[in-house]
XYZ file of C-alpha atoms in Angstrom:
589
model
C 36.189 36.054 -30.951
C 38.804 33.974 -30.576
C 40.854 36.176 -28.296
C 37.830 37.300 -26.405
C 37.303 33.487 -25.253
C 40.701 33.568 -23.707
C 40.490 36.424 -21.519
C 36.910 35.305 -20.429
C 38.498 32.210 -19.108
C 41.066 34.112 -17.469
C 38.915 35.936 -15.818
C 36.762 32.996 -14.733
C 39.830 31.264 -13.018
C 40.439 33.878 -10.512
C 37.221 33.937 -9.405
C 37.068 29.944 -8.814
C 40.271 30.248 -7.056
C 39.152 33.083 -4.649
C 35.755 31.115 -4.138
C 37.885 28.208 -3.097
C 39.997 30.183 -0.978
C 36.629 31.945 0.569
C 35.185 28.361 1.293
C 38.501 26.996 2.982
C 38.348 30.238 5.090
C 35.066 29.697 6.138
C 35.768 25.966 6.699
C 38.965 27.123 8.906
C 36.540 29.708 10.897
C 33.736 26.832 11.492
C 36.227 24.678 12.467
C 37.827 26.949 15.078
C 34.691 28.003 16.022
C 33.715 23.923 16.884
C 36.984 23.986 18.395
C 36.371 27.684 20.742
C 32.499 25.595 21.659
C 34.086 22.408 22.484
C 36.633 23.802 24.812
C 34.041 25.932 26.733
C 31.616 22.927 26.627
C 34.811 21.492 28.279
C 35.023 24.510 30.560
C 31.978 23.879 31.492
C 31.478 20.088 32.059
C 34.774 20.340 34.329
C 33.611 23.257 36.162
C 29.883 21.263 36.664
C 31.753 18.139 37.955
C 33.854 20.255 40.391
C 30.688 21.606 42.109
C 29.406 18.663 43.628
C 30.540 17.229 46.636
C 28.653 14.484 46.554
C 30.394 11.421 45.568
C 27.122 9.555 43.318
C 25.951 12.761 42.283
C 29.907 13.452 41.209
C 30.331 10.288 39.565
C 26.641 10.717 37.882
C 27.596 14.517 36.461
C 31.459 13.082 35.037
C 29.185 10.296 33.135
C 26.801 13.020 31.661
C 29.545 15.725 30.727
C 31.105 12.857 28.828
C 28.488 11.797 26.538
C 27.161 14.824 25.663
C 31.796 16.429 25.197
C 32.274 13.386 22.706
C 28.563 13.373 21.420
C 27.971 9.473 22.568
C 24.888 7.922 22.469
C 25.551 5.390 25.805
C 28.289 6.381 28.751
C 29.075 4.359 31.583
C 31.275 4.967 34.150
C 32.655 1.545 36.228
C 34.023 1.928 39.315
C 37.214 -0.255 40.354
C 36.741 -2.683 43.808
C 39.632 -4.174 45.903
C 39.177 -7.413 43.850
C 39.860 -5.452 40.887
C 36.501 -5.846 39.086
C 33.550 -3.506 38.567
C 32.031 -3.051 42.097
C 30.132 -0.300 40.932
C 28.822 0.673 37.514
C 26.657 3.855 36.528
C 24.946 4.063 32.926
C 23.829 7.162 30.750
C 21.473 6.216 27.463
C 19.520 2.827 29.043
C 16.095 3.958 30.079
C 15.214 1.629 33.233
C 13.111 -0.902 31.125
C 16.408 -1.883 28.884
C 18.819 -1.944 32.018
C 16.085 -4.168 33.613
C 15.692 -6.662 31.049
C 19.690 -6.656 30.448
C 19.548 -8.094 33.893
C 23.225 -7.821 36.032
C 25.567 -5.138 35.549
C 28.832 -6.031 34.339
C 31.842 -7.001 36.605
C 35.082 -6.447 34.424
C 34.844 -8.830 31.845
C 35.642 -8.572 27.771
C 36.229 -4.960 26.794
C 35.511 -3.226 30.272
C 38.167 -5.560 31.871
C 40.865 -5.039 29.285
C 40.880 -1.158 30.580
C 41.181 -2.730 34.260
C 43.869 -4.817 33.010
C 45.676 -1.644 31.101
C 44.068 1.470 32.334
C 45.033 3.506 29.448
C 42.777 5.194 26.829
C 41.172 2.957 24.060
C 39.740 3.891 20.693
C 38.086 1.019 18.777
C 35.695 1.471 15.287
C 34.469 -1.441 15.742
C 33.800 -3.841 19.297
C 33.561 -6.948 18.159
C 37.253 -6.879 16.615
C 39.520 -6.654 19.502
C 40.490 -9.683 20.930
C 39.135 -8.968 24.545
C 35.859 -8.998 23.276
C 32.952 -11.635 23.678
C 29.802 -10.328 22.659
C 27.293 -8.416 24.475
C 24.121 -9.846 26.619
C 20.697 -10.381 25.076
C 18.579 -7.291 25.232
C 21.706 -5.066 24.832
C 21.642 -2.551 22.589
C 24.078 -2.998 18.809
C 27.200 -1.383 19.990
C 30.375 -0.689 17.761
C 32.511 2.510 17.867
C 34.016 2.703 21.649
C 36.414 5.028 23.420
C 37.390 4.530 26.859
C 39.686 6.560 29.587
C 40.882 5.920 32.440
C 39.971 8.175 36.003
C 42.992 8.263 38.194
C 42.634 9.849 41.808
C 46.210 10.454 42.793
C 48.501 7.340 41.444
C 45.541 4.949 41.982
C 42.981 4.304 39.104
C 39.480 4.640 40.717
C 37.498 3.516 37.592
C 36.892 4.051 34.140
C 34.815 5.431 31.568
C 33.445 3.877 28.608
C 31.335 5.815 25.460
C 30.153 4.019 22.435
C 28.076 4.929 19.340
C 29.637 8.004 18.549
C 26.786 9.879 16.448
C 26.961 11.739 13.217
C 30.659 9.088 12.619
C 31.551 5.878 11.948
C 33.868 6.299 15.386
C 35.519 8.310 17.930
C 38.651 10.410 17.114
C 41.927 11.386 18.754
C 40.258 14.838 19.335
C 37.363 13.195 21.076
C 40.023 11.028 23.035
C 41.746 14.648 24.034
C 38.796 15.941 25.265
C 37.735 12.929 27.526
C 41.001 12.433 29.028
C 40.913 16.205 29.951
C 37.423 15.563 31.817
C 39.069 12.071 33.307
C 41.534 14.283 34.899
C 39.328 16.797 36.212
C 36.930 13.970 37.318
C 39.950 12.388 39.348
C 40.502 15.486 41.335
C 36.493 16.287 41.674
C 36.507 12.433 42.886
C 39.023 13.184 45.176
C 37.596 16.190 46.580
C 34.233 14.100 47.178
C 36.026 11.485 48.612
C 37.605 13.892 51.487
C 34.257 15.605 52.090
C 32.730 12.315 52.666
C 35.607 11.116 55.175
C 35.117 14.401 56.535
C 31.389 13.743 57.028
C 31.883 10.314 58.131
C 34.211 10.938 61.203
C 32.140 13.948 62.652
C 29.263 10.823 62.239
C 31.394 8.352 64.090
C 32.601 11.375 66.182
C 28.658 12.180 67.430
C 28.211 8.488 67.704
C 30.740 7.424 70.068
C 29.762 10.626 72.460
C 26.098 9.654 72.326
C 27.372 6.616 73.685
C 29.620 7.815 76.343
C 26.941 10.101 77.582
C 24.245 7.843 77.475
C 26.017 5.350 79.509
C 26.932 8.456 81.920
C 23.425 8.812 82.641
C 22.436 5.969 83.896
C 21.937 3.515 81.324
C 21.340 -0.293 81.257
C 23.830 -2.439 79.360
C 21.332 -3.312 76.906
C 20.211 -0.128 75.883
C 23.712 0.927 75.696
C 24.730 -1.923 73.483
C 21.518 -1.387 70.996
C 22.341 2.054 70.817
C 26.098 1.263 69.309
C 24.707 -1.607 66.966
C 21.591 0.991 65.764
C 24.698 3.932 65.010
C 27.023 1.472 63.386
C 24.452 0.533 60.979
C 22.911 4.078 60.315
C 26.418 5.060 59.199
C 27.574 2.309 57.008
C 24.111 1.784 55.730
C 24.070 -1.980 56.759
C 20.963 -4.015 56.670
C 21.573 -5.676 59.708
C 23.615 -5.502 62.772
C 25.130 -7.883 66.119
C 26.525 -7.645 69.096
C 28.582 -11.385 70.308
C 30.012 -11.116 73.881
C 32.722 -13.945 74.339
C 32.452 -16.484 76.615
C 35.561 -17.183 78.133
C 35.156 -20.145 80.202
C 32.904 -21.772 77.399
C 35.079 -20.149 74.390
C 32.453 -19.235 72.892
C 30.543 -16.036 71.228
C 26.630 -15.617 72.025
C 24.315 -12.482 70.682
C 23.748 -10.041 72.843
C 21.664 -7.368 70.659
C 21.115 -7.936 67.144
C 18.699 -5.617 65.038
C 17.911 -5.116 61.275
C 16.584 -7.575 58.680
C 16.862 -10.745 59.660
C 17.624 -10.524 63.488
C 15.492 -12.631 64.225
C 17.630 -15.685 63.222
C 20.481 -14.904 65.691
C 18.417 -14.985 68.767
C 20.163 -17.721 70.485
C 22.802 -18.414 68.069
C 26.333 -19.589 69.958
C 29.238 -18.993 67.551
C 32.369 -20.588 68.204
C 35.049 -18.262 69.184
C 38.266 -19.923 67.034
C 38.138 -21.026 62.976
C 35.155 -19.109 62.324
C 34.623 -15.619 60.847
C 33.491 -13.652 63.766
C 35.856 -15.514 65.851
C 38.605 -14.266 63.955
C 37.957 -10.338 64.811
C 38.764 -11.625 68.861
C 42.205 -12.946 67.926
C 43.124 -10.746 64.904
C 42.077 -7.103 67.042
C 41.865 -6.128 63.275
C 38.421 -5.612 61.091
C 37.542 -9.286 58.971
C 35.796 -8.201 55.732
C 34.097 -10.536 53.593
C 32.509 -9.384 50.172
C 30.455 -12.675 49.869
C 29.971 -14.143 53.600
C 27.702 -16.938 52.271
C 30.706 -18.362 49.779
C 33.454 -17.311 52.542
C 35.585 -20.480 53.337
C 35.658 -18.987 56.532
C 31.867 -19.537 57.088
C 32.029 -22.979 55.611
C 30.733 -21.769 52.386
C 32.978 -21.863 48.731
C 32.203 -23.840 45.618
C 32.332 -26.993 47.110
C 30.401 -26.115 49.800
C 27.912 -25.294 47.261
C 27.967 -28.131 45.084
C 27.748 -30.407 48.121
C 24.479 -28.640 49.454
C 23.101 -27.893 46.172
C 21.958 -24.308 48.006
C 24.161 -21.257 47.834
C 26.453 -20.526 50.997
C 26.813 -22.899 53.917
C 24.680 -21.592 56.866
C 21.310 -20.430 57.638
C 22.180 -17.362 59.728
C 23.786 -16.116 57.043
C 21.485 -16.758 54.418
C 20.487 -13.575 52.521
C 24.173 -11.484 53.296
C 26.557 -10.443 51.061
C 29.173 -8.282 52.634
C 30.125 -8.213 56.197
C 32.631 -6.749 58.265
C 33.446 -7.696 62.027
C 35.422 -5.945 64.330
C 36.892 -6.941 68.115
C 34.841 -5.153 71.077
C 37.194 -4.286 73.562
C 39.873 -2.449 75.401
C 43.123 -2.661 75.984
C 44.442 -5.261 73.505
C 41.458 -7.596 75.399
C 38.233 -8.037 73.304
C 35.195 -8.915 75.367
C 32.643 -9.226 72.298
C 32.347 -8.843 68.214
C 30.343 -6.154 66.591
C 29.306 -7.500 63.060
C 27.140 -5.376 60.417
C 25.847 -7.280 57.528
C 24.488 -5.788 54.424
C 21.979 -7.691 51.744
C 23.543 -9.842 49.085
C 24.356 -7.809 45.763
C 25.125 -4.817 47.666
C 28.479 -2.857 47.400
C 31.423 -4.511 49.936
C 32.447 -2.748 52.881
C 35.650 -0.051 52.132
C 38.449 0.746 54.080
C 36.201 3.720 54.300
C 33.874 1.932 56.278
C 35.901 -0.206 58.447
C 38.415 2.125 59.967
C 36.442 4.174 61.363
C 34.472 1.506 62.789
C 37.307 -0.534 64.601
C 37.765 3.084 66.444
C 34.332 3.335 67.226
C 34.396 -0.049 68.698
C 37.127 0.467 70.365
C 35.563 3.503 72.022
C 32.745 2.165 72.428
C 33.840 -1.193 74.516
C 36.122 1.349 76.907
C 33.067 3.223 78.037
C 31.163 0.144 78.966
C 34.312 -0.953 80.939
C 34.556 2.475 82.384
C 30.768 2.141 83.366
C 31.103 -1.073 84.900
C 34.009 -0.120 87.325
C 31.965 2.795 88.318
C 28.619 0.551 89.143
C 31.228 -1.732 90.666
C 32.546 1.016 92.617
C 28.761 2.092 93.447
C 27.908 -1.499 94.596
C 30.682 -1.356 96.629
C 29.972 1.975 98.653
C 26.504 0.609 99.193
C 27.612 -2.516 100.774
C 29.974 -0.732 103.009
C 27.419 1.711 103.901
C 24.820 -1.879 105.005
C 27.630 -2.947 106.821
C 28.146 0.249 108.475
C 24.286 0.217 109.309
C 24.316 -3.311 110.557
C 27.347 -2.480 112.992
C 26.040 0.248 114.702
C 22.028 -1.747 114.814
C 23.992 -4.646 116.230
C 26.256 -2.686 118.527
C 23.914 0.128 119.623
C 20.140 -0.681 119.185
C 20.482 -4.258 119.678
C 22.726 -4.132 122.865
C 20.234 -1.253 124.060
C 17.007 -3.584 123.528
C 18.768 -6.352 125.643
C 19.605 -4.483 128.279
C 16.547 -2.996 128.556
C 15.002 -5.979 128.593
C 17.429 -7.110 131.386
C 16.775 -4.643 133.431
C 12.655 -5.372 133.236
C 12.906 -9.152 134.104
C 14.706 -7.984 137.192
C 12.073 -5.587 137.791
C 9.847 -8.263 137.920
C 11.032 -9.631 141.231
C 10.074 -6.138 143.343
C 6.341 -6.115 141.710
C 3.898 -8.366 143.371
C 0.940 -7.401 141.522
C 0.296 -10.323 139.048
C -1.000 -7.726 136.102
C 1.902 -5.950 136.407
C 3.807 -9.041 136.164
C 1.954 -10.512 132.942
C 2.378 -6.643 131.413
C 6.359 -6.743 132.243
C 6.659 -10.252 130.789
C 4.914 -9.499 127.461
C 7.220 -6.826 127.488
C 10.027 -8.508 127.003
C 8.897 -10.737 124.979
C 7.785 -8.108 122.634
C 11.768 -6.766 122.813
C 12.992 -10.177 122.316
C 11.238 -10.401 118.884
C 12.185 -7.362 118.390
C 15.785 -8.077 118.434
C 15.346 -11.067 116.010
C 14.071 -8.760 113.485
C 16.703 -6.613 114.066
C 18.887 -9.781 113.533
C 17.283 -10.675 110.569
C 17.662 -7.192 108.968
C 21.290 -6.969 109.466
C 21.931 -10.564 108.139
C 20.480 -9.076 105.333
C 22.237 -6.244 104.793
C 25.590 -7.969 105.991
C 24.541 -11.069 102.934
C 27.307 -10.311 99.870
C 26.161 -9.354 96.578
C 22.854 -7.814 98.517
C 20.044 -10.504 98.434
C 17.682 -7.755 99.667
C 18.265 -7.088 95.849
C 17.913 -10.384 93.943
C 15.228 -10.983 92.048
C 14.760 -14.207 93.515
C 15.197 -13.035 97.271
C 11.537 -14.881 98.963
C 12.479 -11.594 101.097
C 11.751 -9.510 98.292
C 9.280 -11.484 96.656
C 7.391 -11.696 99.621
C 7.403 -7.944 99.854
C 6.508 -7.265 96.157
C 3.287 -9.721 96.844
C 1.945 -7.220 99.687
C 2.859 -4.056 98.115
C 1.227 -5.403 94.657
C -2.214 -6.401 96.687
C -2.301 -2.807 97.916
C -4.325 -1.493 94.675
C -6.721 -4.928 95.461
C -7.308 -3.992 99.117
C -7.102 -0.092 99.069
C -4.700 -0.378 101.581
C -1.292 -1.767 102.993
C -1.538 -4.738 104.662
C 1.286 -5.233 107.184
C 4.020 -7.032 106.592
C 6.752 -8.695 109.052
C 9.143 -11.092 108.045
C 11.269 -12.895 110.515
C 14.502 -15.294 110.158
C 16.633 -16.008 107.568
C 14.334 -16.277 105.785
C 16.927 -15.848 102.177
C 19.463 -18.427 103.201
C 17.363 -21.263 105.067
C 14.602 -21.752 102.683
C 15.259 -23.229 99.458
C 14.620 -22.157 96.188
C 11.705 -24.802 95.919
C 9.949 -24.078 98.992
C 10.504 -20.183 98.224
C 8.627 -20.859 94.990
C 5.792 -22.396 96.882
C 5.340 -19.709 99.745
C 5.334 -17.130 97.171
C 2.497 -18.966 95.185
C 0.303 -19.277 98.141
C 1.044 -16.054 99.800
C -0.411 -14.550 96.226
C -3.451 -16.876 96.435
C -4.312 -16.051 100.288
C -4.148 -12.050 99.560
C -6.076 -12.690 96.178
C -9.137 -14.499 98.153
C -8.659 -11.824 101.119
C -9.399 -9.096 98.882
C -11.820 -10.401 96.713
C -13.935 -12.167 99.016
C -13.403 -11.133 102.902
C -14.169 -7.040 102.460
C -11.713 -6.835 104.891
C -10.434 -3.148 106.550
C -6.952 -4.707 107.828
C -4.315 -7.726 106.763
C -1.739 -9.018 108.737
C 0.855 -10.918 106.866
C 3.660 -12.912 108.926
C 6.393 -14.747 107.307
C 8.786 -16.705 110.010
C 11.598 -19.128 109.166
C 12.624 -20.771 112.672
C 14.087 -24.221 114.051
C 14.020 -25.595 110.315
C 10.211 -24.654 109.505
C 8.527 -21.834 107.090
C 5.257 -20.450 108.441
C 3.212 -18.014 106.427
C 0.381 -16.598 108.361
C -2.595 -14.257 106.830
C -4.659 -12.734 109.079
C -7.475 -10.288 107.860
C -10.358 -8.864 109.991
C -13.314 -9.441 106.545
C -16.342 -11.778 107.461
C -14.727 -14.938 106.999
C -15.000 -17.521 104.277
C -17.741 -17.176 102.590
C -20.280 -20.455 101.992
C -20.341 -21.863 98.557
C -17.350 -19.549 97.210
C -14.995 -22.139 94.824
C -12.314 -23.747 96.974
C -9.734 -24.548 94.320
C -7.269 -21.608 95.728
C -7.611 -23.511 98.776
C -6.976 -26.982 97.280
C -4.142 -25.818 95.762
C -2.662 -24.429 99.183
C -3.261 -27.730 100.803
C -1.495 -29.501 97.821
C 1.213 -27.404 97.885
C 1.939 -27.969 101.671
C 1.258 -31.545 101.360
C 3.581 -31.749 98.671
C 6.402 -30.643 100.885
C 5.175 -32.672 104.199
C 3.654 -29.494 105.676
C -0.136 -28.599 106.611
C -2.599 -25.830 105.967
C -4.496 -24.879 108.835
C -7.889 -22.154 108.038
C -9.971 -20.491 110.510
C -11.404 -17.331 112.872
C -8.850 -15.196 113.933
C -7.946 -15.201 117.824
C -9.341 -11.596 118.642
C -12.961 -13.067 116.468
C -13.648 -12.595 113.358
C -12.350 -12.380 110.601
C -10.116 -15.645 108.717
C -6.708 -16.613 110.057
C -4.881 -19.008 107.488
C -1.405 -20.790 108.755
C 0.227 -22.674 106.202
C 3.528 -24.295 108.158
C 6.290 -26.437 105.898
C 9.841 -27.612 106.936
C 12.593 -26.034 105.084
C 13.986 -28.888 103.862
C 11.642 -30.751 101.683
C 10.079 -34.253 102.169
C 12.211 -36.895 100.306
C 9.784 -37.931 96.984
């Protein structure tokens, strides 16, 4: 019995042994099977990140192949700004309710700045035991295991990314590490890829920009139109909320909007910026792009704590109330600057990259040269036109004019072999008819011989005078003539201009409303220091009882400059005749 015990238990003992050596194979074969899933999982997540181009929906993908490689419940991945703090920071596990009532994203403090501060990779069981840390904010979720890798692109870190709450373990271990800083690697060159795509993408933008400009201002442009077209493109492409254009001042050293657009806008209208010790200023002497992250707390604006604390408000003035980051950049050509283009975006928004700002100066640049290049060309224009009036007034003055005289010569000695006395009176109208003849002639070429061409001012009574009688045209259903004699732009001051121009509107408005006239004469004649505007229609007269406040007004206006106003039946019969006569130079009071 005794004997048959001790082989039964030597028989049992091999078969534990080869159990246990069964169950450690089958251990080994799990575990290398984990091991063949977690490097294809790896395969995979870096082969997922590589796809996109995309630099958010590349940054979003790393984020998500990371929690899902170490089996994380929360991933983050912050993104590293100039200032070296978080100036981006993308979360995986927070449902929109929790990241809302968290309230701000982090900037680089406790445990997130300590990888800033030594961007290698950090495994921690538990948070609240390293030294960097100082709690979490109310409404966070309980955090303790953490493991966090750097992302380099090239030699430069771009950002980081953190896990926490490893599941199904008390905390994160060096395999887990392994893996991430494999996918940190891979994100770093998918990051860079992005990165160049967007460039790419960015300077054919700025590219199509700057020839929409040239070619708009090749077609005729205005200024204006031009200008709002370079602030509307700047802005599309660097997703600013708001946009300026300051031309400089020289005389007055000063900067004044000339096109602003976006939210806001409004505020500029009228702003005058001084051109030294101020932010926008300094893009005219620098000829390099001024950035600002926080314009509102920029010393440069006036702003900064104490500016704060002195105020009580945050940032220093109104116009930039609302603004985070801005970037300016000079306007001009050559080394000379003639203006400031500024983009603006909403405060809380990411701060303008070199990214952004390089290829903007360009664009400026560009920009400012074709507007140059159009102005010499309109210059060059204006300057063909005037030669070609002066070539027009030589050859009236030397041809027609010395052709009228002479004919008119050669009638009044005509005059002295004809003895009938009709023939006479005929021959003398005549030449009175060439003699006012010539001074219209006269007049015209002083016109078109006057620099700058005040046949084209806006404020020309030659011209005004003329867009009067070609506006009444739709009233009447007609014409009416029109002659103008004298110099009738250079004699007659502004003040008496505006007056003529009042009543001449008022005496074609009653003509057409109340005379039912068929034909109106208008004559405007500056001679021997006196204005007369006559209006001469062939209707039925004044009418009784019609309201004579138009005509009140006319008298007033004549008065008011020691002149008269003189109303009645045409010479021929018929018809209302209305002379309103002032002297050129105003009565004294």
């Amino acid at each position: 019995m005794g004997g048959d015990g001790h082989r039964g238990s030597a028989q049992h003992l091999p078969k534990l042994r080869l159990d246990e050596l069964l169950d450690e194979l089958q251990s080994r074969i799990d575990a290398a099977r984990g091991t063949q899933d977690r490097i294809h999982n790896l395969l995979e997540a870096v082969l997922s990140v590589g796809r996109e181009l995309d630099l958010p929906q590349v940054l979003r993908r790393i984020v998500e192949a990371a929690v899902v490689l170490v089996d994380a419940e929360y991933g983050a991945l912050g993104v590293i700004g100039d200032d070296r703090k978080l100036s981006a920071f993308l979360t995986v596990g927070l449902d929109d309710e929790q990241r809302a009532r968290i309230g701000d994203l982090p900037s680089g403090h406790g445990i997130l700045g300590e990888l800033i501060r030594h961007p290698e990779p950090l495994r921690l069981s538990e948070l609240s035991e390293h030294p960097a840390s100082y709690g979490v904010p109310q409404h966070h979720p309980p955090m303790h295991s953490f493991l966090g890798v750097p992302i380099r692109v090239r030699d430069r870190v771009f950002g980081n990314l953190y896990l926490t709450e490893k599941r199904g373990a008390a905390e994160f271990d060096a395999e887990d590490e392994a893996v991430l800083s494999t996918l940190a690697v891979a994100a770093g060159v998918a990051v860079e890829n992005a990165r160049l795509y967007e460039e790419t993408r960015l300077r054919e933008q700025w590219q199509r920009a700057g020839s929409e400009v040239t070619s708009t201002l090749l077609s005729g442009a205005s200024s204006a139109e031009v200008l709002e077209l370079i602030v509307e493109r700047a802005r599309e492409i660097v997703s600013a909320d708001v946009g300026m254009i300051a031309e400089y001042t020289a005389g007055e050293d000063r900067l004044e909007p000339a096109i602003a657009s976006g939210t806001g806008a409004e505020r500029w209208a009228g702003l005058v910026l001084p051109a030294r010790d101020d932010f926008v200023g300094a893009a005219l002497t620098t000829a390099e792009p001024v950035v600002s992250a926080d314009v509102e707390r920029d010393v440069r604006t006036g702003g900064g704590a104490d500016a704060d604390e002195s105020r009580g408000e945050r940032g220093s003035g109104t116009q930039w109330s609302g603004l985070g980051p801005v970037v300016a950049v000079p306007l001009g050509a050559g080394g000379k600057a003639r203006g400031v283009l500024l983009l603006g975006r909403l405060t809380g928004r990411t701060p303008f990259a070199d990214a952004d700002t390089g290829p903007l100066l360009d664009f400026a640049g560009q920009a400012a040269l074709a507007l140059e290049l159009a102005e010499r060309r309109r210059d060059a224009e204006q300057i063909a036109l005037l030669q070609d009036r002066d070539r027009i007034a030589r050859d009236l003055h030397d041809l027609a004019i010395q052709r009228l005289f002479a004919a008119g010569m050669t009638l009044q000695s005509t005059q002295r072999f004809i003895d009938h006395p009709e023939a006479v009176e005929r021959l003398s109208r005549t030449v009175d008819d060439l003699d006012d003849t010539i001074k219209i002639i006269r007049s015209t070429i002083f016109g078109l011989r006057t620099h700058g061409g005040s046949a084209e001012r806006d404020g020309a009574l030659r011209v005004r005078v003329s867009e009067a009688v070609r506006a009444s045209a739709s009233s009447f259903g007609f014409a009416p003539a029109l002659r103008i004699e004298g110099l009738v732009d250079t004699e007659v001051p502004e003040e008496v201009a505006d007056h003529a121009t009042a009543v001449l509107a008022e005496a074609l408005s009653n003509a057409a409303r109340h005379s039912g006239a068929r034909a109106v004469d208008v004559r405007l004649r500056c001679s021997d220091g006196e204005l007369t505007l006559t209006v001469t229609d062939d209707g039925r007269g004044v009418p009784d009882g019609v309201a004579r406040s138009g005509l009140a007004n006319m008298e007033d206006r004549a008065a008011a400059l020691g002149g008269s106003l003189r109303i009645g039946e045409r010479p021929e019969g018929g018809g209302t005749r209305l002379v309103w006569r002032v002297p050129t130079t105003p009565a004294a009071g």
